[in-house]
PDB file of C-alpha atoms in Angstrom:
ATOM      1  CA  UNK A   1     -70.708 -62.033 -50.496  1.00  0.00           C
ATOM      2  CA  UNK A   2     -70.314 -59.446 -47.486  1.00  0.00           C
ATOM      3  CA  UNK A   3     -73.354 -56.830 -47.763  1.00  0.00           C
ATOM      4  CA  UNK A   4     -72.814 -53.172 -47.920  1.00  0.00           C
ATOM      5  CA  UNK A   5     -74.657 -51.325 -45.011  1.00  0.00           C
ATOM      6  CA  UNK A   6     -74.598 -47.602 -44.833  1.00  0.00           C
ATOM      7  CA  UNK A   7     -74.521 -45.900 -41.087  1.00  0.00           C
ATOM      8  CA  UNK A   8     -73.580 -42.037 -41.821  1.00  0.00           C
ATOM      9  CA  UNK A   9     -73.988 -39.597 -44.129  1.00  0.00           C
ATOM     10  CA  UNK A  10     -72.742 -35.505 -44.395  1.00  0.00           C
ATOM     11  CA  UNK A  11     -72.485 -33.252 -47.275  1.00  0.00           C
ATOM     12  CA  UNK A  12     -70.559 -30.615 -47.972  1.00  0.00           C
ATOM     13  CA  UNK A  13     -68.811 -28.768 -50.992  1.00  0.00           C
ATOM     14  CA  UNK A  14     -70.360 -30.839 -53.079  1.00  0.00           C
ATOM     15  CA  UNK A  15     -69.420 -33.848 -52.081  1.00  0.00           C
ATOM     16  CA  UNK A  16     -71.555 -36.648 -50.030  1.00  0.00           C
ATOM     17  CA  UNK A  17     -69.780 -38.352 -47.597  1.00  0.00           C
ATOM     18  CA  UNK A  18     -70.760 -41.763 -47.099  1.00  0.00           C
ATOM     19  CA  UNK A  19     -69.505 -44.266 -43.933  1.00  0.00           C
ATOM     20  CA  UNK A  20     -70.288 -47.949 -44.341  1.00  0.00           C
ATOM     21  CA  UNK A  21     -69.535 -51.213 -43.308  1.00  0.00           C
ATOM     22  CA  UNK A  22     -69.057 -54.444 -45.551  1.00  0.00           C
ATOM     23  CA  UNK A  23     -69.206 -57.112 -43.297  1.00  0.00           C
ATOM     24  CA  UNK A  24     -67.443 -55.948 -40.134  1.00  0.00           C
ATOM     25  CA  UNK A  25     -64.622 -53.870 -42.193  1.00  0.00           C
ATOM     26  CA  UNK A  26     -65.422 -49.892 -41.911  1.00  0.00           C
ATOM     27  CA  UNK A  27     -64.532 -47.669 -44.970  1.00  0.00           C
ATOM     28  CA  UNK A  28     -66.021 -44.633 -46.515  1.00  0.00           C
ATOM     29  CA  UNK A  29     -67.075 -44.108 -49.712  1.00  0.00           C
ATOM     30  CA  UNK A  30     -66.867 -40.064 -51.052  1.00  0.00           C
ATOM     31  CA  UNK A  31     -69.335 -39.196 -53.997  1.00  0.00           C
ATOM     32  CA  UNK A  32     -70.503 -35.885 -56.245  1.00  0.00           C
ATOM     33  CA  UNK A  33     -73.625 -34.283 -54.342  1.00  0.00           C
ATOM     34  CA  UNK A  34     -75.179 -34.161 -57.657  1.00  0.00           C
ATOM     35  CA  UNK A  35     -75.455 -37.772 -58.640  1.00  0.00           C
ATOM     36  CA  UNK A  36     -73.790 -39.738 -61.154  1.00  0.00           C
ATOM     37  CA  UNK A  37     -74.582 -42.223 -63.854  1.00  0.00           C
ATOM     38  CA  UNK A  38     -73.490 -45.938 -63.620  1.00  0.00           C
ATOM     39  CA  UNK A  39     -70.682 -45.776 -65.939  1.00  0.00           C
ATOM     40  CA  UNK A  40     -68.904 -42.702 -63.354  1.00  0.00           C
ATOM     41  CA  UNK A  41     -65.085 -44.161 -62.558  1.00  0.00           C
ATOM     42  CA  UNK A  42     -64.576 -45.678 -59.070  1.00  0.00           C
ATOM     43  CA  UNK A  43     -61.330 -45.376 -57.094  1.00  0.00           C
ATOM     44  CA  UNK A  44     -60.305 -47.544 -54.461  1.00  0.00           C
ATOM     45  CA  UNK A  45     -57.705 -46.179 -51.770  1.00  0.00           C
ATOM     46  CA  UNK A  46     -55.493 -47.514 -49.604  1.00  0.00           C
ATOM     47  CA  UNK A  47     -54.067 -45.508 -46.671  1.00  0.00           C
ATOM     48  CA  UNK A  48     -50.688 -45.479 -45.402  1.00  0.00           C
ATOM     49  CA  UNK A  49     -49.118 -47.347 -42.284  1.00  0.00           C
ATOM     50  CA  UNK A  50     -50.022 -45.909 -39.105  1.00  0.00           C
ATOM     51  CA  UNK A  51     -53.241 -44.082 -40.387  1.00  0.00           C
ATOM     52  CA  UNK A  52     -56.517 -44.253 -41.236  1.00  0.00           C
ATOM     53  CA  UNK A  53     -59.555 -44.002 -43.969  1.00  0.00           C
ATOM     54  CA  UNK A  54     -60.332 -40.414 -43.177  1.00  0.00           C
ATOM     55  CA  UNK A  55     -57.130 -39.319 -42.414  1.00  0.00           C
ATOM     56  CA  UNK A  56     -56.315 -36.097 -44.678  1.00  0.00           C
ATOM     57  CA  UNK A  57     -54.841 -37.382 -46.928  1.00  0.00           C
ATOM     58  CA  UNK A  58     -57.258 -40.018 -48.476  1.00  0.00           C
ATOM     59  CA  UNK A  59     -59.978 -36.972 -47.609  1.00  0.00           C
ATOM     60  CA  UNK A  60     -57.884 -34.463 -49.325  1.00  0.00           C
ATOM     61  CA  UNK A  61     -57.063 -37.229 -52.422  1.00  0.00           C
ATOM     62  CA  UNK A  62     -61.153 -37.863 -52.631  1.00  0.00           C
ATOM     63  CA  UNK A  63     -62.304 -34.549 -52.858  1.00  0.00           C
ATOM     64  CA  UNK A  64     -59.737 -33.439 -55.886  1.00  0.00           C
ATOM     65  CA  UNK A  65     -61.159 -36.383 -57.588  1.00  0.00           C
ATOM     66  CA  UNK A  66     -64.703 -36.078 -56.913  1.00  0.00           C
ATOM     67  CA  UNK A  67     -64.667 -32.442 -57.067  1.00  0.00           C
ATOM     68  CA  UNK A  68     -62.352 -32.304 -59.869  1.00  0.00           C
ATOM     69  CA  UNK A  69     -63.450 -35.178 -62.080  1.00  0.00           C
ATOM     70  CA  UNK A  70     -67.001 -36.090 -60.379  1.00  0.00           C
ATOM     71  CA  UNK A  71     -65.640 -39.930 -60.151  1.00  0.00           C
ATOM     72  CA  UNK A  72     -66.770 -42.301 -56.803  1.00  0.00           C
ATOM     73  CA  UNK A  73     -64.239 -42.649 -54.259  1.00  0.00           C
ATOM     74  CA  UNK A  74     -63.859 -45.054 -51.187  1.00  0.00           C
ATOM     75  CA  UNK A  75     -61.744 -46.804 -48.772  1.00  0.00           C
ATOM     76  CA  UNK A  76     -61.413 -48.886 -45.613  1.00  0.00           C
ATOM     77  CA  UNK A  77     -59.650 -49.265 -42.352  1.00  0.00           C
ATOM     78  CA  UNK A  78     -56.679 -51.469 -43.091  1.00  0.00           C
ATOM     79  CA  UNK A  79     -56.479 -54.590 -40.212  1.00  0.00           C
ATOM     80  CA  UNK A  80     -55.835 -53.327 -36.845  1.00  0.00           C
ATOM     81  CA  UNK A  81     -56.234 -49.342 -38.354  1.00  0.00           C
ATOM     82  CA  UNK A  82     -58.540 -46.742 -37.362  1.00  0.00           C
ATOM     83  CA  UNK A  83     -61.528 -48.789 -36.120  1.00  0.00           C
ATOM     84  CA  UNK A  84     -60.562 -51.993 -36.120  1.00  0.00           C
ATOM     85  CA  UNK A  85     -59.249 -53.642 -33.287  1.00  0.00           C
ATOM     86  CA  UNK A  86     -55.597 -54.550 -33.136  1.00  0.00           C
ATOM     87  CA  UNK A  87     -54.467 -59.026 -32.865  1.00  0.00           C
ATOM     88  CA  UNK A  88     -51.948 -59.763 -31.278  1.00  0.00           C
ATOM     89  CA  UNK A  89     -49.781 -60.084 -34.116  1.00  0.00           C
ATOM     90  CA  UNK A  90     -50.334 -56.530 -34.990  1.00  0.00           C
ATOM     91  CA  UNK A  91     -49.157 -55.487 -31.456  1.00  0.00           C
ATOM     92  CA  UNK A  92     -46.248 -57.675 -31.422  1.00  0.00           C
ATOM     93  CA  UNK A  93     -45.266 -56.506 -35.180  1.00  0.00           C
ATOM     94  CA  UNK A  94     -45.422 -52.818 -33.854  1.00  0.00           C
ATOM     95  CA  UNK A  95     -44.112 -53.203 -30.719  1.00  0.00           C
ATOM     96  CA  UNK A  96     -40.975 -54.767 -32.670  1.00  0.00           C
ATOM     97  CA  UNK A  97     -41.268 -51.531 -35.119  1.00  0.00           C
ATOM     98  CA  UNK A  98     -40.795 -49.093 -32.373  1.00  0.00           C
ATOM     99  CA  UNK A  99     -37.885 -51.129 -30.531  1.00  0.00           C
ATOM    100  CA  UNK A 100     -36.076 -51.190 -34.186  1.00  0.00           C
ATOM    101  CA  UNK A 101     -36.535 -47.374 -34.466  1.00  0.00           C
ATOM    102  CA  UNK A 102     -35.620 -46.583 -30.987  1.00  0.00           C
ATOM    103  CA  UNK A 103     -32.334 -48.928 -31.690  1.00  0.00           C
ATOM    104  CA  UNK A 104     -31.591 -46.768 -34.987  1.00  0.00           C
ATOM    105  CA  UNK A 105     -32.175 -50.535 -37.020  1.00  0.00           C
ATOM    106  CA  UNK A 106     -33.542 -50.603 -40.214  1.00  0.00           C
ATOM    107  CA  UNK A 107     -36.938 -50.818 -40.308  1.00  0.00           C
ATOM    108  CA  UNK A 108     -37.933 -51.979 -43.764  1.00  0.00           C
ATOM    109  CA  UNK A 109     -37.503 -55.933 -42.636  1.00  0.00           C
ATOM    110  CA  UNK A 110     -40.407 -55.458 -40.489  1.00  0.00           C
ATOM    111  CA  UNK A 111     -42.217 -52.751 -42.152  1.00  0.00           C
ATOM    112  CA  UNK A 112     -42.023 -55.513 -44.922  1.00  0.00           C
ATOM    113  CA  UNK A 113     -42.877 -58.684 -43.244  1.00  0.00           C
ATOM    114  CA  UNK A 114     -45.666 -57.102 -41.333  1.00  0.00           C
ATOM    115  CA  UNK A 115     -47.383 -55.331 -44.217  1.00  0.00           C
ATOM    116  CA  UNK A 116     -47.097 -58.274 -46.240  1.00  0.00           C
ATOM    117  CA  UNK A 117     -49.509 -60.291 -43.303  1.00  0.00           C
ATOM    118  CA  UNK A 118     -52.117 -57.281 -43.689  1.00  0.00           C
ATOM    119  CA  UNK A 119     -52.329 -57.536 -47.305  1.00  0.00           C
ATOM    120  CA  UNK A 120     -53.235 -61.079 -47.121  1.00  0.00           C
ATOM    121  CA  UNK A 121     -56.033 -60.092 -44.672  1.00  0.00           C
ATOM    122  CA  UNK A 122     -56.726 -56.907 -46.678  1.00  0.00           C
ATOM    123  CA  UNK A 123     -56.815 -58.150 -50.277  1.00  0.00           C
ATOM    124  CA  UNK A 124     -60.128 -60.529 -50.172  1.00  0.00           C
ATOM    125  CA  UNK A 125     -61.599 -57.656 -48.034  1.00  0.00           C
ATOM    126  CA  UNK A 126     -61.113 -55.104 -51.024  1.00  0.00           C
ATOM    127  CA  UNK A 127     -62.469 -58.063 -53.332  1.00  0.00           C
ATOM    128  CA  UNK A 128     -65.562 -58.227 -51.510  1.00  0.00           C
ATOM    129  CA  UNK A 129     -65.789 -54.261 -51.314  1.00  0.00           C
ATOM    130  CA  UNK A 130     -65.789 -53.758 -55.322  1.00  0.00           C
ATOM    131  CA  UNK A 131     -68.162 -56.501 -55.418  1.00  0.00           C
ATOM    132  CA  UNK A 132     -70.686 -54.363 -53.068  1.00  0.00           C
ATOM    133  CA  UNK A 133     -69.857 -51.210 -54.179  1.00  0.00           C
ATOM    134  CA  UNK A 134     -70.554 -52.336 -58.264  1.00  0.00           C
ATOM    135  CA  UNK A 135     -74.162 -53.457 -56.541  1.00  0.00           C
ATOM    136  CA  UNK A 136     -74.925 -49.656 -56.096  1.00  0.00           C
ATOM    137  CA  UNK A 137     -76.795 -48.326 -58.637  1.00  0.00           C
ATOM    138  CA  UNK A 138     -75.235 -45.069 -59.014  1.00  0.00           C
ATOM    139  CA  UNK A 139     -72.120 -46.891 -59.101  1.00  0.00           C
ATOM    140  CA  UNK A 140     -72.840 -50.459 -61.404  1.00  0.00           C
ATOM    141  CA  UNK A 141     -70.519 -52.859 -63.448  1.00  0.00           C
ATOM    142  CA  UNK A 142     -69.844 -51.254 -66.041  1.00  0.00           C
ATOM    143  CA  UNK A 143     -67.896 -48.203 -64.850  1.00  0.00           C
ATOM    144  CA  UNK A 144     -63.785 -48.167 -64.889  1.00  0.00           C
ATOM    145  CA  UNK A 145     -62.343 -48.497 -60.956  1.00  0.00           C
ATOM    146  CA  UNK A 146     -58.591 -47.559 -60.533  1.00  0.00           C
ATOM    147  CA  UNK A 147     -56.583 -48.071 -57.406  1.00  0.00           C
ATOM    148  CA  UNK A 148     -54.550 -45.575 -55.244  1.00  0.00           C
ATOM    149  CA  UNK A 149     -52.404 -46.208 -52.460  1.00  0.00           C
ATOM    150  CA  UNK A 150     -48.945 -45.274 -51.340  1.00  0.00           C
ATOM    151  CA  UNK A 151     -46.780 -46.853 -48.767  1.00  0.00           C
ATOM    152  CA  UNK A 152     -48.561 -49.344 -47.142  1.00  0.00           C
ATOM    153  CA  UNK A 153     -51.385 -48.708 -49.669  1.00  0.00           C
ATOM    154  CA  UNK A 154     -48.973 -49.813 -52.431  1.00  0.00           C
ATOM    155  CA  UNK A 155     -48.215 -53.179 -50.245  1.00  0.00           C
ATOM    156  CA  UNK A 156     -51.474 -53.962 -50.111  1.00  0.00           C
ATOM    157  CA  UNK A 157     -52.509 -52.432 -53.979  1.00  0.00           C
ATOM    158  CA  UNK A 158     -50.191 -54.153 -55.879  1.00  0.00           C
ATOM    159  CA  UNK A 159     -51.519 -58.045 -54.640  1.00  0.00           C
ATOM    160  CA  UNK A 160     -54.670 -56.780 -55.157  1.00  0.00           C
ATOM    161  CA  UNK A 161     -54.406 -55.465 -58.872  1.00  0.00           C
ATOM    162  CA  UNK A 162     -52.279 -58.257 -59.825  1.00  0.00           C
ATOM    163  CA  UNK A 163     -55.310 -60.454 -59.287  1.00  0.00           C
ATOM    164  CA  UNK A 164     -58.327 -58.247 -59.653  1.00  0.00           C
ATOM    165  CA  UNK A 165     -59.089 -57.312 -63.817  1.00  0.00           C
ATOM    166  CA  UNK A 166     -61.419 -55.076 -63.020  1.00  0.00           C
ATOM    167  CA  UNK A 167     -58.985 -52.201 -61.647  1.00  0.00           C
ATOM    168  CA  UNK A 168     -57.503 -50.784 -64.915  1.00  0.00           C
ATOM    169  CA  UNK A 169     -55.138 -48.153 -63.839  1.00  0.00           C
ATOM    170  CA  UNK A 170     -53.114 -47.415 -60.746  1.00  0.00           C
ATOM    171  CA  UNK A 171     -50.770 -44.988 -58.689  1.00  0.00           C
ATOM    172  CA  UNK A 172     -48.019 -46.431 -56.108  1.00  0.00           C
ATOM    173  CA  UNK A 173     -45.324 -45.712 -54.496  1.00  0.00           C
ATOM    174  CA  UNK A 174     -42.733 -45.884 -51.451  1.00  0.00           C
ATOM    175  CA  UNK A 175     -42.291 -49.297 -51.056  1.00  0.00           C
ATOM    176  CA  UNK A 176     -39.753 -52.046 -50.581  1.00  0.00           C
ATOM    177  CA  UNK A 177     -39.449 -54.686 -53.797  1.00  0.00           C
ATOM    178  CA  UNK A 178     -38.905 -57.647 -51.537  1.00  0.00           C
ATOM    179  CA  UNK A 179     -42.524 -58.918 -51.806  1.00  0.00           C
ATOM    180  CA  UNK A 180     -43.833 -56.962 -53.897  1.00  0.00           C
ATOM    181  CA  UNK A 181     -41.951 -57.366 -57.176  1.00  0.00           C
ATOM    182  CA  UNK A 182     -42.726 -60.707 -58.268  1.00  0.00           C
ATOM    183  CA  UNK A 183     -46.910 -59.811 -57.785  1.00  0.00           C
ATOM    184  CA  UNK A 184     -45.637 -56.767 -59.994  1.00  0.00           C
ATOM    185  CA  UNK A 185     -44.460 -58.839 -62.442  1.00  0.00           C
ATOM    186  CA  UNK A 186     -48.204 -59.385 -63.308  1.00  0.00           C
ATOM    187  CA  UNK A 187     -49.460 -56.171 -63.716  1.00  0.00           C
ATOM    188  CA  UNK A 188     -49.651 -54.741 -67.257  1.00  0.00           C
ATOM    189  CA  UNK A 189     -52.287 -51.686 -66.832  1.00  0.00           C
ATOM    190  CA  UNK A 190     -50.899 -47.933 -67.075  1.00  0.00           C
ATOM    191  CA  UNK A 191     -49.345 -47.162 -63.547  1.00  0.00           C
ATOM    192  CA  UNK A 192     -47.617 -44.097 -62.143  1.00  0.00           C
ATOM    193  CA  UNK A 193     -45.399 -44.495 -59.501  1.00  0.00           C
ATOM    194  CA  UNK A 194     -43.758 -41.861 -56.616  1.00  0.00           C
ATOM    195  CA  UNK A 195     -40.287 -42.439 -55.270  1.00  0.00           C
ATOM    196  CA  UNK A 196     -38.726 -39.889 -53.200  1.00  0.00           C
ATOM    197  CA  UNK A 197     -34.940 -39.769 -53.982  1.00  0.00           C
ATOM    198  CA  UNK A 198     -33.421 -38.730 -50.613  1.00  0.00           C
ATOM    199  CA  UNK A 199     -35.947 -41.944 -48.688  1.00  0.00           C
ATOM    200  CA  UNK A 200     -34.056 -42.612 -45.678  1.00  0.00           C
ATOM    201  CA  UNK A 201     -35.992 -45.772 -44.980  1.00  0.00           C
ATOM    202  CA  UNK A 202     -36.125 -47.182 -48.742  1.00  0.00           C
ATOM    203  CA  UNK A 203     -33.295 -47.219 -50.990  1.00  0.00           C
ATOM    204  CA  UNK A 204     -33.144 -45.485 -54.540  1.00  0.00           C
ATOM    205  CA  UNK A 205     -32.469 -49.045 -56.060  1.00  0.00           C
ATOM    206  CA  UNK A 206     -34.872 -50.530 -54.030  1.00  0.00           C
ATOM    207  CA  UNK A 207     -37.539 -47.677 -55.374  1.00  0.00           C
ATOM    208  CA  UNK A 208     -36.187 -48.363 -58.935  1.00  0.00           C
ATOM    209  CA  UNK A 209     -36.300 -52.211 -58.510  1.00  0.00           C
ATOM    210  CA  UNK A 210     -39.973 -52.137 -57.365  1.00  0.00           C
ATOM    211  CA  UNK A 211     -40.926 -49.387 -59.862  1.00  0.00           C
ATOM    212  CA  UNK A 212     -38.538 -51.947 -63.033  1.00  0.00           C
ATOM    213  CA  UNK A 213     -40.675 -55.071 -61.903  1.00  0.00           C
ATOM    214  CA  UNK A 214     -44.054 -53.450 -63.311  1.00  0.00           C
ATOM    215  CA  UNK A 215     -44.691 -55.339 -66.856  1.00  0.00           C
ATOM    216  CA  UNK A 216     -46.525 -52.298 -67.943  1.00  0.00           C
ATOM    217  CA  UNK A 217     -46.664 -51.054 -71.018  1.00  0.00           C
ATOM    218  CA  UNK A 218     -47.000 -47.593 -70.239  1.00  0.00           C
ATOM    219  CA  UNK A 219     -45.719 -46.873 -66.420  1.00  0.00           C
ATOM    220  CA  UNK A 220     -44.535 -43.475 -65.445  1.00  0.00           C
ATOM    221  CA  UNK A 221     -41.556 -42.717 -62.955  1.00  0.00           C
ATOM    222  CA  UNK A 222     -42.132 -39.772 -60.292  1.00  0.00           C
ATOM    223  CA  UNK A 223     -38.969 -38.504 -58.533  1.00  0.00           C
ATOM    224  CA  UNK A 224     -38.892 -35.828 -56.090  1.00  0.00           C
ATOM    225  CA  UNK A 225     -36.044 -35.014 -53.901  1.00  0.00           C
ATOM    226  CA  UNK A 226     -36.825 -35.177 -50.440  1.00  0.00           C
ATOM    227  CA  UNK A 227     -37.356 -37.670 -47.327  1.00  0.00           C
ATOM    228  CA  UNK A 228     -39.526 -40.639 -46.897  1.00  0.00           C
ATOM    229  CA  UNK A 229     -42.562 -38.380 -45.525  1.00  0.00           C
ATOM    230  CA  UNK A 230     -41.942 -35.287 -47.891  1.00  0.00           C
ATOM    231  CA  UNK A 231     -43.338 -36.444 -51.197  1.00  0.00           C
ATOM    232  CA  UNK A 232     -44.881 -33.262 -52.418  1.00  0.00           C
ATOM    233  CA  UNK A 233     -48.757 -32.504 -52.876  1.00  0.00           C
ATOM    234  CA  UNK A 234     -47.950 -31.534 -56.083  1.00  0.00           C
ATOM    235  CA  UNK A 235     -48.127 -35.415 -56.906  1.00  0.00           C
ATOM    236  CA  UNK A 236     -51.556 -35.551 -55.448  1.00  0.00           C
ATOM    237  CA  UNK A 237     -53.147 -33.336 -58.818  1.00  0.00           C
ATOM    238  CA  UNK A 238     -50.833 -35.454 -61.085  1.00  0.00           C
ATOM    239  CA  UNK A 239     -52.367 -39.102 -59.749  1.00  0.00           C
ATOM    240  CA  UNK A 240     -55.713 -36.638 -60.395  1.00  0.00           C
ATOM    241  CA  UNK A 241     -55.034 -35.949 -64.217  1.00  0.00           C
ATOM    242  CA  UNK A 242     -53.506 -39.643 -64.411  1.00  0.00           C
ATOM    243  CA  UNK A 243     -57.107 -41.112 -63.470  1.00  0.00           C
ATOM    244  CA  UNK A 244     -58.972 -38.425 -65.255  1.00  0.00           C
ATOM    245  CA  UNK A 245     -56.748 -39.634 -68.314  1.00  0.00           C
ATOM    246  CA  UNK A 246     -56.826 -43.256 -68.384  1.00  0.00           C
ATOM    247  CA  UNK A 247     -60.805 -43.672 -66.272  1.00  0.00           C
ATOM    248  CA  UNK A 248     -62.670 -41.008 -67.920  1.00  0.00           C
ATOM    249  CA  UNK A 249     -61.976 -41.585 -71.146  1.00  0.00           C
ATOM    250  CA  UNK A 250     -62.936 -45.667 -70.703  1.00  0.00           C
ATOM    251  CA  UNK A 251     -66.290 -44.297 -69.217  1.00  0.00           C
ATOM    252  CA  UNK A 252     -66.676 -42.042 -71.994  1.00  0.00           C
ATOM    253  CA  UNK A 253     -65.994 -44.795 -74.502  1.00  0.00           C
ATOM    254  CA  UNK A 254     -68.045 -47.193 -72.672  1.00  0.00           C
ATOM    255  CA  UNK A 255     -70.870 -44.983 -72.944  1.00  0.00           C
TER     256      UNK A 255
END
């Protein structure tokens, strides 16, 4: 089991920001300045393609949650993001994204293929992250953990909560079914899902197909019109009152 070892901390707002390493993977891990108990919800993140773990929006996501609900929040550099270095492969896979987009090709068969490799890196690295986070003390076992992540955050989510019983609620979104539906297929926990209607990248059916695959009970369908990069904020303070829903109360009735 990969160690947790802290290297920076800041404050602000309160909120304590926390950067870490588990083994050599770098994430950060966002938490209320006034302490919490060991039953507090934890929510894993997942960034999109192309970014990073502090990029604003997974800073922006953490502080509504921690200021808003006082829950733990962290999340790591995806392979060959932020500060990690890139393979080969990576550079080859992007390389091949840009000629594609340059070309005016489609770009979901290698958005696909490629984000399907870093979820196979990325999975057991998350695995190993909620087992070293759960070590914490202000943090422990027994708490609930759900898992956001949209774009390549869903590609690498859904594999993940498909296997991992801990994680008992979710929000995706913006992603392809080709992979991804049959892991899906698995999950039964409350999820809410984004789809942008006017995606010029993914398909409404494909959207629909990903979002049908889900064997959830209760799953919730978010449609806004607009492009593949335009999904409003306004979704941000929904996936907010979605966690407080379905994490704080389990916390609550844990305690």
């Amino acid at each position: 089991m990969s160690s947790l070892k802290f290297t920076a901390e800041s404050s602000s707002n309160g909120m304590v920001e926390r950067d870490f390493t588990v083994g050599d993977v770098p994430g950060v891990l966002w938490s209320p300045a006034s302490g919490a108990t060991d039953r507090t919800p934890l929510v894993l993140m997942g960034h999109g393609g192309g970014n990073h773990k502090k990029h604003p929006a997974m800073s922006g996501r953490a502080r509504l949650l921690v200021a808003g609900c006082g829950f733990h929040v962290a999340v790591v550099d995806a392979p060959g993001h932020g500060d990690r270095p890139r393979t080969a492969h990576d550079e080859a896979e992007i390389a091949e994204l840009f000629r594609a987009r340059a070309a005016g090709e489609p770009e979901g068969p290698i958005v696909v293929r490629y984000n399907d490799h870093l979820a196979e890196r990325a999975v057991p690295e998350y695995l190993a992250l909620l087992d070293a986070l759960q070590e914490l003390p202000e943090i422990g076992t027994e708490g609930p953990v759900g898992y956001w992540g949209i774009n390549m955050g869903t590609a690498i989510g859904i594999p993940l909560v498909a296997v991992e019983p801990r994680i008992t609620a979710a929000v995706f979104g913006q992603h392809w079914p080709d992979v991804l539906a049959e892991k899906a297929k698995r999950i039964t926990i409350p999820i809410e899902f984004d789809l942008q209607w006017d995606d010029e990248h993914i398909s409404r059916e494909e959207g629909l197909a990903l979002f049908d695959a889900f064997a959830s009970k209760e799953k919730s369908l978010h449609v806004n019109s607009g492009k593949h990069k335009e999904l409003p904020r306004f979704e941000a303070d929904s996936a907010v009152r979605f966690f407080a829903r379905h994490l704080d109360g389990a916390a609550t009735t844990a305690a």
